[in-house]
Amino acid sequence: MTSEGEKRDRSYGCQLEYEIEQEEKPIEELPEGQRYVADTRRQSVNPEHFSRANVEDTRSNMRKRGYLPIENYGIIGNMRTIALCGTDGSIDFYCYPKFDSPSIFCRMLDKEKGGHFSIYPREKHSSNKQQYLPNSNILLTRFLSDEGVAEITDYMHLPAQGQRLARKPLLPWLIRNARVIRGTVKFRMECFPAFGYTLEPHTTEVIHVPYSSAQETRVGIESKILPKDELHYYAGQDHAVFTSKNLKMDLRFIVKCGDFECANVKFNIDQDSHNGGVWCDFELKEGQEVIFILRETPAEINSKLSAADYQMSLSNDPPLTLSLMNALFRQTVSFWINWVNESKYQGRWREHVLRSALTLKLLTYEPTGAVVAAPTFGLPEGNFFFVFLFFFLKKKE
């Protein structure tokens, strides 16, 4: 006969047998002089007894011989072009303005001369992960350490469906938002373009651009309609300008100060590298953000234009304000969510189906509706090459 204890169903709570046995063991007493603490990051409780938390190293941004594995890249785009963002916060592939245009960043193929646009924590971190905002192609790269949690949001602007494109057109900007969720994090930003597949030389300069009358007017409007916590920011007046034979681009930034003193962001020119570029170090506290915007430098607006034409010109080169960046983010989120909501599939694989559909949508050249076979060149992985699968999409009648 079996005892009552052996008849007891030990699978309650969906636990494994060894998990139940571990829970039933008596609690072991700690050695003398030690006691439990709720958060092992706060080492000041018993500094002589508590060592640093033994956190597993789950970093996925380790470069081998200077290159990041291809599977460690996420993709962002605006259905005209794409950029590949690594899990270490570096954009290593970007062609502009179209899919088949010459590259601006291409460190995936040449770590020395390819060019890159990196934002990363300077302090060592124990874990980092990359994911998309739900139902969108907005990419988040998160870094975790004992000092704090940092997050980089990458996307390209897309106007919301149905909005008036004459007043709110697509802005072909590459937008990167570095923010701190907890603690204090020291960042480094590096932007070293390499135009024309690294074949076109370029000049790098930092110019001081005073606030325009349009920007001062927009800031005055913000002060009347936005809450006070949204007004504690500044737009940098120093612009990094990269000029090649066929293209001129500039890098600008906005600093959101939050509840603390504003972070100091200052561009430094580095001409010693293969590709002239800029870098800067800055420190952010909880709630603070720095938004970097890389774009093609627009033509100067003619002051002799009529009022209507002047406003139309401003729509393609709007004054850089925090309300503008918030609006661009909302429009991009709205575009992707509205597009995903058109899907009628409700099966068990909905998440995977939608992520595949979102990727295919990024590979669609919107002006013509054509689908590119691959967003990049033929990239090798070990002794093999990726085989690109062709998807035949049947339009639902």
Coordinates of N, CA and C in Angstrom, one line a residue, residues 6-222:
E6 N 2.6 9.8 -0.8 CA 2.9 9.3 -2.1 C 1.7 9.5 -3.1
K7 N 0.5 9.4 -2.6 CA -0.7 9.6 -3.4 C -0.9 11.0 -3.8
R8 N -0.3 12.0 -3.1 CA -0.5 13.4 -3.3 C 0.0 13.8 -4.7
D9 N -0.8 14.5 -5.4 CA -0.4 15.0 -6.8 C 0.5 16.2 -6.6
R10 N 1.8 16.0 -7.0 CA 2.8 17.0 -6.7 C 3.0 17.8 -8.0
S11 N 2.1 17.8 -8.9 CA 2.3 18.6 -10.1 C 1.4 19.9 -10.1
Y12 N 0.9 20.2 -8.9 CA 0.1 21.4 -8.7 C 0.9 22.7 -9.0
G13 N 0.3 23.7 -9.5 CA 1.0 25.0 -9.8 C 1.9 24.9 -11.0
C14 N 1.8 23.8 -11.8 CA 2.6 23.6 -13.0 C 4.1 23.7 -12.7
Q15 N 4.5 23.1 -11.5 CA 5.9 23.1 -11.1 C 6.5 21.8 -11.4
L16 N 7.8 21.8 -11.6 CA 8.6 20.5 -11.7 C 8.8 19.9 -10.4
E17 N 9.1 18.6 -10.3 CA 9.3 17.9 -9.1 C 10.4 18.5 -8.3
Y18 N 11.6 18.8 -8.9 CA 12.7 19.4 -8.1 C 12.4 20.8 -7.6
E19 N 11.6 21.5 -8.3 CA 11.2 22.9 -7.8 C 10.4 22.8 -6.6
I20 N 9.5 21.8 -6.5 CA 8.7 21.6 -5.3 C 9.6 21.2 -4.1
E21 N 10.5 20.3 -4.4 CA 11.4 19.8 -3.3 C 12.3 20.9 -2.8
Q22 N 12.7 21.8 -3.7 CA 13.6 23.0 -3.3 C 12.7 23.9 -2.4
E23 N 11.5 24.1 -2.7 CA 10.6 25.0 -1.9 C 10.3 24.4 -0.5
E24 N 10.3 23.0 -0.4 CA 10.0 22.4 0.9 C 11.2 22.3 1.8
K25 N 12.4 22.6 1.3 CA 13.6 22.5 2.1 C 13.6 23.7 3.1
P26 N 14.1 23.5 4.3 CA 14.1 24.6 5.3 C 15.1 25.7 4.8
I27 N 14.8 26.9 5.2 CA 15.7 28.0 4.8 C 17.0 27.9 5.6
E28 N 18.1 28.0 4.8 CA 19.4 28.0 5.5 C 19.8 29.3 6.1
E29 N 20.4 29.3 7.2 CA 20.8 30.5 7.9 C 22.0 31.1 7.2
L30 N 22.1 32.4 7.1 CA 23.2 33.1 6.5 C 24.4 33.1 7.5
P31 N 25.6 33.2 7.0 CA 26.7 33.3 7.9 C 26.6 34.6 8.8
E32 N 27.3 34.6 9.9 CA 27.2 35.7 10.8 C 27.7 37.0 10.1
G33 N 27.0 38.1 10.3 CA 27.3 39.4 9.8 C 26.7 39.7 8.5
Q34 N 25.9 38.7 7.9 CA 25.2 39.0 6.7 C 23.7 38.9 6.9
R35 N 23.0 39.7 6.0 CA 21.6 39.7 6.0 C 21.0 40.0 4.7
Y36 N 19.8 39.6 4.4 CA 19.2 39.8 3.1 C 18.9 41.3 2.9
V37 N 19.1 41.7 1.6 CA 18.7 43.0 1.1 C 17.8 42.9 -0.1
A38 N 16.8 43.8 -0.2 CA 15.9 43.7 -1.3 C 16.5 44.0 -2.7
D39 N 17.5 44.8 -2.7 CA 18.1 45.2 -4.0 C 19.6 45.1 -3.9
T40 N 20.2 44.1 -4.5 CA 21.7 43.9 -4.4 C 22.5 45.0 -5.0
R41 N 21.8 45.9 -5.8 CA 22.6 47.0 -6.4 C 23.0 48.0 -5.4
R42 N 22.3 48.1 -4.3 CA 22.6 49.0 -3.2 C 23.6 48.4 -2.2
Q43 N 24.8 48.6 -2.5 CA 25.9 47.9 -1.7 C 26.2 48.6 -0.4
S44 N 25.6 49.7 -0.1 CA 26.0 50.5 1.1 C 25.4 49.9 2.4
V45 N 24.5 48.9 2.3 CA 23.9 48.3 3.5 C 25.0 47.6 4.3
N46 N 25.8 46.8 3.7 CA 26.8 46.1 4.4 C 28.0 45.9 3.4
P47 N 28.7 47.0 3.1 CA 29.7 47.0 2.0 C 30.8 46.0 2.3
E48 N 31.1 45.7 3.6 CA 32.3 44.8 3.9 C 31.9 43.3 3.7
H49 N 30.6 43.0 3.6 CA 30.2 41.6 3.5 C 29.6 41.3 2.1
F50 N 29.0 42.3 1.4 CA 28.3 42.0 0.2 C 29.3 42.3 -1.0
S51 N 29.5 41.3 -1.8 CA 30.3 41.5 -3.0 C 29.3 42.0 -4.2
R52 N 29.9 42.4 -5.3 CA 29.1 42.8 -6.4 C 28.2 41.7 -6.9
A53 N 27.0 42.1 -7.3 CA 26.1 41.1 -7.8 C 26.7 40.2 -8.9
N54 N 26.5 38.9 -8.9 CA 27.0 38.0 -9.9 C 26.0 37.9 -11.0
V55 N 26.0 38.9 -11.9 CA 25.0 38.9 -13.0 C 25.6 38.2 -14.2
E56 N 24.8 37.4 -14.8 CA 25.2 36.7 -16.0 C 25.5 37.6 -17.1
D57 N 26.6 37.5 -17.8 CA 26.9 38.3 -18.9 C 26.1 37.8 -20.2
T58 N 25.1 38.6 -20.6 CA 24.3 38.2 -21.7 C 24.4 39.2 -22.9
R59 N 25.6 39.8 -23.0 CA 25.8 40.8 -24.1 C 25.8 40.1 -25.4
S60 N 25.1 40.7 -26.4 CA 25.1 40.2 -27.7 C 25.7 41.2 -28.7
N61 N 26.6 42.0 -28.2 CA 27.3 43.0 -29.1 C 28.8 42.8 -29.2
M62 N 29.2 41.6 -29.0 CA 30.6 41.3 -29.1 C 31.0 41.1 -30.5
R63 N 32.0 42.0 -31.0 CA 32.5 42.0 -32.3 C 33.6 41.0 -32.5
K64 N 33.6 40.2 -33.5 CA 34.6 39.3 -33.8 C 35.5 39.8 -35.0
R65 N 36.7 40.1 -34.7 CA 37.7 40.7 -35.7 C 37.1 42.0 -36.2
G66 N 36.3 42.7 -35.4 CA 35.8 44.0 -35.7 C 34.5 44.0 -36.4
Y67 N 33.9 42.8 -36.5 CA 32.6 42.8 -37.2 C 31.5 42.1 -36.3
L68 N 30.3 42.6 -36.4 CA 29.2 42.1 -35.7 C 28.5 41.0 -36.5
P69 N 28.1 39.9 -35.9 CA 27.4 38.8 -36.7 C 26.1 39.4 -37.4
I70 N 25.8 39.0 -38.6 CA 24.7 39.6 -39.3 C 23.4 39.4 -38.6
E71 N 23.2 38.3 -37.9 CA 22.0 38.1 -37.2 C 21.8 39.1 -36.0
N72 N 22.8 39.9 -35.7 CA 22.7 40.8 -34.6 C 22.4 42.2 -35.0
Y73 N 21.7 42.3 -36.2 CA 21.3 43.6 -36.7 C 19.8 43.7 -36.8
G74 N 19.2 44.8 -36.5 CA 17.8 45.1 -36.7 C 17.7 46.1 -37.9
I75 N 16.5 46.2 -38.4 CA 16.3 47.0 -39.7 C 15.2 48.0 -39.4
I76 N 15.5 49.2 -39.9 CA 14.5 50.3 -39.9 C 14.5 50.9 -41.3
G77 N 13.5 51.7 -41.6 CA 13.4 52.2 -42.9 C 12.1 53.1 -43.1
N78 N 12.0 53.7 -44.3 CA 10.8 54.5 -44.6 C 10.3 54.1 -46.0
M79 N 10.5 52.9 -46.4 CA 10.0 52.4 -47.7 C 10.6 53.2 -48.9
R80 N 11.7 53.8 -48.7 CA 12.6 54.4 -49.7 C 14.0 53.8 -49.6
T81 N 14.4 53.6 -48.3 CA 15.7 53.1 -48.0 C 15.6 52.4 -46.6
I82 N 16.7 51.8 -46.2 CA 16.8 51.1 -44.9 C 18.1 51.4 -44.3
A83 N 18.2 51.1 -43.0 CA 19.4 51.2 -42.2 C 19.5 49.9 -41.3
L84 N 20.6 49.4 -41.1 CA 20.8 48.2 -40.2 C 21.5 48.7 -38.9
C85 N 20.8 48.4 -37.8 CA 21.3 48.9 -36.5 C 21.7 47.7 -35.7
G86 N 23.0 47.7 -35.3 CA 23.5 46.5 -34.5 C 23.1 46.6 -33.0
T87 N 23.2 45.4 -32.4 CA 22.9 45.3 -31.0 C 23.9 46.1 -30.1
D88 N 24.9 46.6 -30.7 CA 25.9 47.5 -29.9 C 25.6 48.9 -30.1
G89 N 24.5 49.3 -30.8 CA 24.1 50.7 -30.9 C 24.7 51.3 -32.1
S90 N 25.2 50.6 -33.1 CA 25.9 51.1 -34.2 C 25.1 50.9 -35.5
I91 N 24.9 51.9 -36.3 CA 24.3 51.8 -37.6 C 25.5 51.5 -38.6
D92 N 25.6 50.3 -39.1 CA 26.7 49.9 -40.0 C 26.3 49.8 -41.4
F93 N 25.1 50.1 -41.8 CA 24.7 50.0 -43.2 C 23.6 51.0 -43.4
Y94 N 23.8 51.9 -44.4 CA 22.8 52.9 -44.7 C 23.1 53.5 -46.1
C95 N 22.1 53.3 -47.0 CA 22.2 54.0 -48.3 C 21.2 55.1 -48.4
Y96 N 21.5 56.2 -49.1 CA 20.6 57.3 -49.1 C 20.7 57.9 -50.5
P97 N 19.6 58.4 -51.1 CA 18.2 58.4 -50.5 C 17.4 57.2 -50.8
K98 N 17.9 56.3 -51.7 CA 17.1 55.1 -52.1 C 17.8 53.8 -51.8
F99 N 17.1 52.7 -52.0 CA 17.7 51.4 -51.7 C 19.0 51.2 -52.5
D100 N 18.9 51.6 -53.8 CA 20.1 51.4 -54.7 C 21.0 52.5 -54.8
S101 N 20.9 53.5 -53.9 CA 21.9 54.6 -53.8 C 23.2 54.2 -53.2
P102 N 24.3 54.9 -53.5 CA 25.5 54.6 -52.9 C 25.5 54.7 -51.3
S103 N 26.3 53.9 -50.7 CA 26.2 53.8 -49.2 C 26.8 55.1 -48.6
I104 N 26.3 55.3 -47.4 CA 26.9 56.4 -46.5 C 27.6 55.7 -45.3
F105 N 27.0 54.7 -44.8 CA 27.6 53.8 -43.7 C 27.7 52.4 -44.3
C106 N 28.8 51.8 -44.2 CA 29.0 50.4 -44.6 C 30.1 49.7 -43.9
R107 N 30.1 49.8 -42.6 CA 31.1 49.1 -41.8 C 30.9 47.6 -41.8
M108 N 29.7 47.1 -42.2 CA 29.5 45.7 -42.3 C 30.5 45.0 -43.2
L109 N 31.0 45.8 -44.2 CA 31.9 45.2 -45.2 C 33.3 45.7 -45.0
D110 N 33.5 46.8 -44.3 CA 34.9 47.3 -44.1 C 35.0 48.0 -42.8
K111 N 35.5 47.4 -41.8 CA 35.5 47.9 -40.4 C 36.4 49.2 -40.3
E112 N 37.4 49.4 -41.2 CA 38.3 50.5 -41.2 C 37.7 51.7 -41.9
K113 N 37.2 51.5 -43.1 CA 36.8 52.6 -44.0 C 35.4 52.7 -44.3
G114 N 34.6 51.7 -43.8 CA 33.2 51.6 -44.2 C 32.3 52.8 -43.7
G115 N 32.6 53.3 -42.5 CA 31.8 54.4 -42.0 C 30.7 53.8 -41.0
H116 N 30.3 54.6 -40.0 CA 29.3 54.1 -39.0 C 28.8 55.3 -38.3
F117 N 27.6 55.0 -37.6 CA 27.0 56.0 -36.8 C 26.6 55.3 -35.5
S118 N 27.4 55.5 -34.4 CA 27.3 54.7 -33.2 C 26.9 55.6 -32.0
I119 N 26.0 55.0 -31.2 CA 25.7 55.6 -29.9 C 25.7 54.4 -28.9
Y120 N 26.5 54.5 -27.9 CA 26.7 53.4 -26.9 C 27.2 53.9 -25.6
P121 N 26.8 53.1 -24.5 CA 27.3 53.5 -23.2 C 28.8 53.3 -23.1
R122 N 29.5 54.2 -22.4 CA 30.9 54.1 -22.3 C 31.3 53.1 -21.2
E123 N 30.5 53.0 -20.1 CA 30.7 52.0 -19.1 C 30.4 50.6 -19.5
K124 N 31.0 49.7 -18.9 CA 30.7 48.3 -19.2 C 29.3 47.9 -18.8
H125 N 28.6 47.2 -19.6 CA 27.3 46.7 -19.3 C 27.2 45.2 -19.3
S126 N 26.3 44.7 -18.5 CA 26.2 43.2 -18.4 C 25.2 42.6 -19.3
S127 N 24.3 43.3 -19.9 CA 23.3 42.8 -20.8 C 22.8 43.8 -21.7
N128 N 22.5 43.4 -22.9 CA 21.8 44.3 -23.9 C 20.9 43.5 -24.7
K129 N 19.8 44.1 -25.2 CA 18.8 43.4 -26.0 C 18.2 44.3 -27.0
Q130 N 17.7 43.8 -28.0 CA 17.1 44.6 -29.1 C 15.7 44.0 -29.4
Q131 N 14.8 44.9 -29.6 CA 13.4 44.6 -29.9 C 12.7 45.7 -30.6
Y132 N 11.5 45.4 -31.2 CA 10.7 46.4 -31.9 C 9.6 46.8 -31.0
L133 N 9.2 48.1 -31.1 CA 7.9 48.4 -30.5 C 6.8 47.6 -31.1
P134 N 5.8 47.2 -30.3 CA 4.8 46.3 -30.8 C 4.1 46.8 -32.1
N135 N 4.0 46.0 -33.1 CA 3.2 46.3 -34.3 C 3.8 47.5 -35.0
S136 N 5.2 47.6 -35.0 CA 5.8 48.7 -35.7 C 7.2 48.3 -36.1
N137 N 7.9 49.2 -36.9 CA 9.3 49.0 -37.3 C 10.1 50.0 -36.6
I138 N 9.8 50.4 -35.4 CA 10.6 51.3 -34.5 C 11.4 50.4 -33.6
L139 N 12.8 50.5 -33.7 CA 13.7 49.6 -33.1 C 14.2 50.2 -31.8
L140 N 14.2 49.3 -30.7 CA 14.7 49.7 -29.4 C 15.9 48.8 -29.1
T141 N 17.0 49.4 -28.7 CA 18.2 48.7 -28.2 C 18.5 49.1 -26.8
R142 N 18.4 48.2 -25.9 CA 18.5 48.5 -24.4 C 19.8 47.9 -23.8
F143 N 20.4 48.7 -23.0 CA 21.7 48.4 -22.3 C 21.4 48.4 -20.8
L144 N 21.8 47.3 -20.1 CA 21.6 47.2 -18.7 C 22.9 47.0 -18.0
S145 N 23.1 47.8 -16.9 CA 24.3 47.7 -16.1 C 23.9 48.0 -14.6
D146 N 24.9 47.9 -13.7 CA 24.6 48.3 -12.3 C 24.4 49.8 -12.2
E147 N 25.0 50.6 -13.1 CA 24.9 52.0 -13.0 C 23.6 52.6 -13.5
G148 N 23.0 51.8 -14.5 CA 21.7 52.3 -15.0 C 21.2 51.5 -16.2
V149 N 20.1 51.9 -16.7 CA 19.5 51.3 -17.9 C 19.3 52.3 -18.9
A150 N 19.9 52.1 -20.1 CA 19.9 53.1 -21.2 C 19.1 52.4 -22.4
E151 N 18.5 53.3 -23.2 CA 17.7 52.8 -24.3 C 17.9 53.7 -25.5
I152 N 18.1 53.1 -26.7 CA 18.3 53.9 -27.9 C 17.1 53.5 -28.8
T153 N 16.4 54.5 -29.3 CA 15.3 54.3 -30.2 C 15.6 54.8 -31.6
D154 N 15.5 53.9 -32.6 CA 15.9 54.2 -34.0 C 14.7 54.1 -34.9
Y155 N 14.5 55.1 -35.7 CA 13.4 55.0 -36.7 C 13.6 56.0 -37.8
M156 N 12.9 55.8 -38.9 CA 12.8 56.8 -40.0 C 11.3 57.3 -40.1
H157 N 11.1 58.5 -40.2 CA 9.8 59.1 -40.2 C 8.9 58.7 -41.4
L158 N 7.7 58.4 -41.1 CA 6.6 58.1 -42.1 C 5.4 58.9 -41.7
P159 N 4.8 59.6 -42.6 CA 3.6 60.4 -42.2 C 2.4 59.4 -42.0
A160 N 1.5 59.8 -41.1 CA 0.3 59.0 -40.8 C -0.5 58.9 -42.1
Q161 N -1.2 57.8 -42.2 CA -2.1 57.7 -43.4 C -3.3 58.7 -43.3
G162 N -3.5 59.4 -44.4 CA -4.6 60.3 -44.5 C -4.3 61.7 -44.2
Q163 N -3.1 62.0 -43.6 CA -2.7 63.4 -43.3 C -2.3 64.1 -44.6
R164 N -2.4 65.4 -44.5 CA -2.1 66.3 -45.7 C -0.6 66.3 -45.9
L165 N -0.2 65.7 -47.0 CA 1.3 65.6 -47.2 C 1.8 67.0 -47.6
A166 N 1.0 67.9 -48.1 CA 1.5 69.2 -48.5 C 1.9 70.0 -47.3
R167 N 1.3 69.8 -46.1 CA 1.6 70.5 -44.9 C 2.5 69.6 -44.0
K168 N 2.3 68.3 -44.1 CA 3.1 67.4 -43.2 C 3.7 66.3 -44.1
P169 N 4.7 66.6 -44.9 CA 5.3 65.6 -45.8 C 6.2 64.6 -45.1
L170 N 6.6 63.6 -45.9 CA 7.6 62.6 -45.3 C 8.9 63.4 -45.2
L171 N 9.5 63.3 -44.1 CA 10.9 63.8 -43.8 C 11.9 62.7 -43.8
P172 N 12.8 62.6 -44.8 CA 13.7 61.5 -44.9 C 14.8 61.6 -43.9
W173 N 14.5 61.6 -42.7 CA 15.5 61.8 -41.6 C 15.8 60.5 -41.0
L174 N 17.0 60.3 -40.5 CA 17.4 59.2 -39.7 C 17.5 59.7 -38.3
I175 N 16.6 59.2 -37.4 CA 16.4 59.7 -36.1 C 16.8 58.7 -35.0
R176 N 17.7 59.1 -34.1 CA 18.2 58.3 -33.0 C 18.0 59.0 -31.7
N177 N 17.3 58.3 -30.8 CA 17.0 58.9 -29.5 C 17.6 58.1 -28.4
A178 N 18.6 58.7 -27.7 CA 19.2 58.1 -26.5 C 18.6 58.6 -25.3
R179 N 18.2 57.7 -24.4 CA 17.5 58.1 -23.2 C 17.9 57.1 -22.0
V180 N 17.8 57.6 -20.8 CA 18.1 56.8 -19.6 C 16.8 56.6 -18.9
I181 N 16.6 55.3 -18.6 CA 15.4 54.9 -17.9 C 15.6 54.9 -16.4
R182 N 16.8 54.4 -16.0 CA 17.1 54.4 -14.5 C 18.6 54.7 -14.4
G183 N 18.9 55.4 -13.3 CA 20.3 55.6 -13.0 C 21.0 56.7 -13.8
T184 N 22.3 56.6 -14.0 CA 23.0 57.6 -14.7 C 23.9 56.8 -15.7
V185 N 24.0 57.2 -17.0 CA 24.7 56.5 -18.0 C 25.5 57.5 -18.8
K186 N 26.8 57.2 -19.0 CA 27.7 58.0 -19.8 C 27.7 57.4 -21.3
F187 N 27.4 58.3 -22.2 CA 27.3 57.8 -23.6 C 28.5 58.4 -24.5
R188 N 28.7 57.7 -25.6 CA 29.6 58.3 -26.6 C 28.8 58.1 -28.0
M189 N 28.9 59.2 -28.7 CA 28.3 59.2 -30.1 C 29.4 59.4 -31.1
E190 N 29.4 58.6 -32.1 CA 30.3 58.7 -33.2 C 29.6 58.7 -34.5
C191 N 29.9 59.7 -35.4 CA 29.3 59.7 -36.7 C 30.4 59.9 -37.7
F192 N 30.7 58.8 -38.5 CA 31.8 58.9 -39.5 C 31.3 58.4 -40.8
P193 N 30.7 59.2 -41.6 CA 30.2 58.8 -42.9 C 31.3 58.5 -43.9
A194 N 31.0 57.6 -44.9 CA 31.9 57.3 -46.0 C 31.0 57.3 -47.2
F195 N 31.0 58.4 -47.9 CA 30.1 58.5 -49.1 C 30.6 57.7 -50.3
G196 N 29.6 57.3 -51.1 CA 29.9 56.7 -52.4 C 30.7 55.4 -52.2
Y197 N 30.2 54.5 -51.4 CA 30.9 53.2 -51.1 C 32.4 53.5 -50.7
T198 N 32.6 54.5 -49.9 CA 33.9 54.9 -49.3 C 34.8 55.5 -50.4
L199 N 34.3 55.7 -51.6 CA 35.2 56.2 -52.7 C 35.2 57.7 -52.8
E200 N 34.2 58.4 -52.3 CA 34.1 59.8 -52.4 C 34.7 60.5 -51.2
P201 N 35.7 61.3 -51.3 CA 36.2 62.1 -50.1 C 35.2 63.1 -49.7
H202 N 35.2 63.5 -48.4 CA 34.3 64.6 -47.9 C 35.0 65.4 -46.9
T203 N 34.4 66.5 -46.6 CA 34.9 67.4 -45.6 C 34.0 67.4 -44.4
T204 N 34.5 67.7 -43.2 CA 33.7 67.7 -42.0 C 33.9 69.0 -41.3
E205 N 32.9 69.7 -40.9 CA 33.0 70.9 -40.2 C 31.8 71.1 -39.3
V206 N 32.0 71.8 -38.2 CA 31.0 72.1 -37.2 C 30.7 73.6 -37.3
I207 N 29.5 73.9 -37.7 CA 29.1 75.3 -37.8 C 28.1 75.7 -36.8
H208 N 28.1 77.0 -36.4 CA 27.2 77.5 -35.5 C 26.0 78.2 -36.2
V209 N 24.8 77.6 -36.0 CA 23.6 78.1 -36.7 C 22.7 78.8 -35.7
P210 N 22.5 80.1 -35.6 CA 21.6 80.7 -34.7 C 20.2 80.4 -34.9
Y211 N 19.4 80.5 -33.9 CA 18.0 80.2 -34.1 C 17.3 81.1 -35.1
S212 N 16.5 80.6 -35.9 CA 15.8 81.4 -36.9 C 14.5 82.0 -36.3
S213 N 14.0 83.0 -37.0 CA 12.8 83.6 -36.5 C 11.6 82.6 -36.5
A214 N 11.6 81.7 -37.4 CA 10.5 80.6 -37.4 C 10.6 79.7 -36.2
Q215 N 11.9 79.4 -35.8 CA 12.1 78.6 -34.6 C 11.7 79.3 -33.4
E216 N 12.1 80.6 -33.3 CA 11.7 81.4 -32.1 C 10.2 81.5 -32.0
T217 N 9.5 81.6 -33.1 CA 8.0 81.7 -33.1 C 7.4 80.4 -32.6
R218 N 8.0 79.3 -33.1 CA 7.5 78.0 -32.7 C 7.7 77.7 -31.2
V219 N 8.8 78.1 -30.7 CA 9.1 77.9 -29.3 C 8.1 78.8 -28.5
G220 N 7.8 80.0 -29.0 CA 6.9 80.8 -28.3 C 5.5 80.2 -28.2
I221 N 5.1 79.5 -29.3 CA 3.8 78.8 -29.3 C 3.8 77.6 -28.3
E222 N 5.0 76.9 -28.3 CA 5.1 75.8 -27.4 C 4.9 76.2 -25.9

